[in-house]
């Protein structure tokens, strides 16, 4: 399994638009055969800070995800909402439910 943490810093006036397109991406990603989990977290301390927690069965699942219409629509739309480039950390789950 591959778990990726994606950190996104959103402009304050774009938070609601970011949430809307991210929910669209979440809902469609969950339908992908190799998607295990896709959580969207918003900081309680700073509502402009988000973490996406994405888990796929394998690298093929990650690769496929990046070809989907919903991911590409999300990626293009959120580019204008971000204060800085998003960053991602790939991990391997050790203890996972």
Coordinates of N, CA and C in Angstrom, one line a residue:
X1 N 0.8 -1.2 0.0 CA 0.0 0.0 0.0 C 0.9 1.2 0.0
X2 N 0.3 2.3 -0.6 CA 1.0 3.6 -0.7 C 0.1 4.6 -0.1
X3 N 0.6 5.3 0.9 CA -0.2 6.4 1.5 C 0.6 7.7 1.3
X4 N -0.1 8.7 0.8 CA 0.5 10.0 0.5 C -0.2 11.1 1.3
X5 N 0.6 11.9 2.0 CA 0.1 13.1 2.6 C 0.4 14.3 1.7
X6 N -0.7 15.0 1.4 CA -0.6 16.2 0.5 C -0.9 17.4 1.3
X7 N 0.0 18.3 1.4 CA -0.2 19.6 2.2 C -0.5 20.7 1.3
X8 N -1.6 21.4 1.6 CA -2.1 22.5 0.8 C -2.3 23.8 1.6
X9 N -1.7 24.9 1.2 CA -1.9 26.2 1.9 C -2.8 27.0 0.9
X10 N -4.0 27.3 1.3 CA -5.0 27.9 0.5 C -5.2 29.4 0.9
X11 N -5.3 30.2 -0.2 CA -5.6 31.6 0.1 C -6.9 31.8 0.8
X12 N -6.9 32.7 1.8 CA -8.1 32.8 2.7 C -9.4 33.0 1.9
X13 N -9.4 33.8 0.8 CA -10.6 34.0 0.0 C -11.0 32.9 -0.9
X14 N -10.2 31.8 -0.9 CA -10.4 30.7 -1.8 C -10.8 29.4 -1.1
X15 N -10.9 29.5 0.3 CA -11.1 28.3 1.1 C -12.4 27.5 0.6
X16 N -13.5 28.2 0.5 CA -14.8 27.6 0.1 C -14.7 26.9 -1.3
X17 N -14.1 27.6 -2.2 CA -14.0 27.1 -3.6 C -13.1 25.8 -3.5
X18 N -12.0 25.9 -2.7 CA -11.1 24.8 -2.6 C -11.8 23.6 -2.0
X19 N -12.6 23.8 -1.0 CA -13.4 22.7 -0.4 C -14.3 22.1 -1.3
X20 N -15.0 22.9 -2.2 CA -16.0 22.3 -3.1 C -15.3 21.4 -4.1
X21 N -14.2 21.9 -4.8 CA -13.6 21.1 -5.8 C -12.9 19.9 -5.2
X22 N -12.4 20.0 -4.0 CA -11.7 18.9 -3.3 C -12.7 17.8 -2.9
X23 N -13.9 18.2 -2.5 CA -15.0 17.2 -2.2 C -15.3 16.5 -3.5
X24 N -15.4 17.2 -4.6 CA -15.7 16.5 -5.9 C -14.6 15.5 -6.2
X25 N -13.3 15.9 -6.0 CA -12.2 15.0 -6.3 C -12.3 13.8 -5.3
X26 N -12.6 14.1 -4.1 CA -12.7 13.0 -3.1 C -13.8 12.0 -3.5
X27 N -14.9 12.5 -3.8 CA -16.1 11.6 -4.1 C -15.8 10.7 -5.3
X28 N -15.1 11.2 -6.3 CA -14.8 10.4 -7.4 C -13.6 9.5 -7.2
X29 N -12.6 9.9 -6.5 CA -11.5 9.1 -6.2 C -11.9 7.9 -5.4
X30 N -12.8 8.0 -4.5 CA -13.3 6.9 -3.7 C -13.9 5.8 -4.5
X31 N -14.3 6.1 -5.8 CA -14.9 5.1 -6.7 C -13.8 4.4 -7.5
X32 N -12.6 4.8 -7.4 CA -11.5 4.1 -8.1 C -11.2 2.8 -7.5
X33 N -11.0 1.8 -8.3 CA -10.9 0.4 -7.9 C -9.7 0.2 -6.9
X34 N -8.6 0.9 -7.1 CA -7.4 0.7 -6.2 C -7.3 1.8 -5.1
X35 N -8.3 2.6 -5.0 CA -8.3 3.6 -3.9 C -8.8 2.9 -2.6
X36 N -8.0 3.0 -1.5 CA -8.4 2.4 -0.3 C -9.0 3.5 0.7
X37 N -8.4 4.7 0.6 CA -8.9 5.8 1.5 C -8.5 7.1 0.9
X38 N -9.3 8.1 1.2 CA -9.0 9.5 0.7 C -9.7 10.4 1.7
X39 N -8.9 10.9 2.6 CA -9.4 11.8 3.7 C -9.0 13.2 3.4
X40 N -9.8 14.2 3.6 CA -9.5 15.6 3.5 C -9.7 16.2 4.9
X41 N -8.6 16.8 5.4 CA -8.5 17.4 6.7 C -8.2 18.9 6.6
X42 N -9.0 19.6 7.4 CA -8.8 21.1 7.5 C -8.3 21.4 8.9
X43 N -7.3 22.2 9.0 CA -6.7 22.6 10.3 C -7.7 23.3 11.1
X44 N -7.8 23.0 12.4 CA -8.7 23.7 13.3 C -8.1 25.0 13.7
X45 N -6.7 25.1 13.7 CA -6.0 26.3 14.1 C -5.9 27.3 13.0
X46 N -5.9 26.8 11.8 CA -5.7 27.7 10.6 C -6.5 27.1 9.5
X47 N -7.7 27.6 9.2 CA -8.6 27.0 8.2 C -8.1 27.1 6.8
X48 N -7.0 27.7 6.6 CA -6.4 27.8 5.2 C -5.5 26.6 5.0
X49 N -5.2 25.8 6.0 CA -4.3 24.7 5.9 C -5.1 23.4 5.8
X50 N -4.7 22.6 4.7 CA -5.4 21.3 4.5 C -4.3 20.2 4.3
X51 N -4.8 19.0 4.7 CA -4.0 17.8 4.4 C -4.9 16.8 3.8
X52 N -4.5 16.3 2.6 CA -5.2 15.2 2.0 C -4.4 13.9 2.3
X53 N -5.1 12.9 2.8 CA -4.5 11.6 3.1 C -5.0 10.6 2.1
X54 N -4.2 10.2 1.2 CA -4.6 9.3 0.1 C -3.9 8.0 0.2
X55 N -4.7 6.9 0.1 CA -4.1 5.6 0.2 C -4.6 4.8 -1.0
X56 N -3.6 4.2 -1.7 CA -3.9 3.4 -2.9 C -3.3 2.0 -2.6
X57 N -3.8 1.0 -3.3 CA -3.3 -0.4 -3.1 C -1.9 -0.5 -3.6
X58 N -1.5 0.2 -4.7 CA -0.2 0.1 -5.2 C 0.1 1.2 -6.1
X59 N 1.3 1.2 -6.7 CA 1.7 2.3 -7.6 C 0.9 2.4 -8.8
X60 N 0.3 1.3 -9.3 CA -0.6 1.4 -10.5 C -1.8 2.2 -10.1
X61 N -2.3 2.1 -8.9 CA -3.5 2.8 -8.5 C -3.2 4.3 -8.4
X62 N -2.0 4.7 -7.9 CA -1.6 6.1 -7.9 C -1.4 6.6 -9.3
X63 N -0.8 5.9 -10.2 CA -0.6 6.3 -11.6 C -1.9 6.5 -12.3
X64 N -2.9 5.5 -12.1 CA -4.2 5.6 -12.7 C -4.9 6.9 -12.2
X65 N -4.8 7.1 -10.9 CA -5.5 8.3 -10.3 C -5.1 9.6 -11.0
X66 N -3.8 9.7 -11.3 CA -3.3 10.9 -11.9 C -3.7 11.1 -13.4
X67 N -4.4 10.1 -14.0 CA -4.9 10.2 -15.3 C -6.4 10.5 -15.4
X68 N -7.1 10.5 -14.2 CA -8.5 10.7 -14.2 C -8.9 12.1 -14.4
X69 N -10.1 12.2 -14.9 CA -10.7 13.6 -15.2 C -10.9 14.3 -13.9
X70 N -11.3 13.7 -12.9 CA -11.6 14.4 -11.6 C -10.3 14.9 -11.0
X71 N -9.2 14.1 -11.0 CA -8.0 14.6 -10.4 C -7.4 15.7 -11.2
X72 N -7.4 15.6 -12.6 CA -6.9 16.7 -13.4 C -7.7 18.0 -13.3
X73 N -9.0 17.9 -13.2 CA -9.8 19.0 -13.0 C -9.5 19.7 -11.6
X74 N -9.3 18.9 -10.6 CA -8.9 19.4 -9.3 C -7.6 20.1 -9.4
X75 N -6.6 19.4 -9.9 CA -5.2 20.0 -10.0 C -5.2 21.3 -10.7
X76 N -5.9 21.4 -11.8 CA -5.9 22.7 -12.6 C -6.7 23.8 -11.8
X77 N -7.8 23.4 -11.2 CA -8.6 24.5 -10.5 C -7.9 25.0 -9.2
X78 N -7.3 24.1 -8.5 CA -6.7 24.5 -7.2 C -5.4 25.3 -7.3
X79 N -4.8 25.2 -8.5 CA -3.6 26.0 -8.7 C -3.7 27.4 -8.4
X80 N -4.8 28.0 -8.7 CA -5.1 29.5 -8.5 C -5.5 29.7 -7.0
X81 N -5.9 28.7 -6.3 CA -6.3 28.9 -4.9 C -5.2 28.8 -3.9
X82 N -4.0 28.4 -4.3 CA -2.9 28.1 -3.3 C -2.0 29.2 -3.1
X83 N -1.6 29.4 -1.9 CA -0.6 30.4 -1.5 C 0.8 30.0 -1.9
X84 N 1.0 28.7 -1.9 CA 2.3 28.1 -2.3 C 2.0 26.8 -3.0
X85 N 3.1 26.2 -3.6 CA 2.9 24.9 -4.3 C 2.6 23.9 -3.2
X86 N 1.7 23.0 -3.6 CA 1.4 21.9 -2.6 C 2.6 21.0 -2.5
X87 N 2.7 20.3 -1.4 CA 3.8 19.4 -1.3 C 3.3 18.0 -0.8
X88 N 3.9 17.0 -1.2 CA 3.5 15.6 -0.9 C 4.6 14.8 -0.3
X89 N 4.2 13.9 0.6 CA 5.1 13.0 1.3 C 4.5 11.6 1.1
X90 N 5.2 10.7 0.4 CA 4.8 9.3 0.2 C 5.2 8.5 1.4
X91 N 4.4 7.7 1.9 CA 4.7 6.8 3.0 C 4.2 5.4 2.8
X92 N 4.6 4.5 3.6 CA 4.2 3.1 3.6 C 3.5 2.9 5.0
X93 N 2.2 2.6 5.0 CA 1.5 2.4 6.2 C 2.0 1.1 7.0
X94 N 2.3 1.3 8.2 CA 2.7 0.2 9.1 C 1.6 -0.4 9.9
X95 N 0.8 0.5 10.5 CA -0.4 0.1 11.3 C -1.5 0.8 10.7
X96 N -2.5 0.0 10.1 CA -3.5 0.7 9.3 C -4.8 -0.1 9.5
X97 N -5.9 0.6 9.6 CA -7.2 0.0 9.7 C -8.0 0.4 8.4

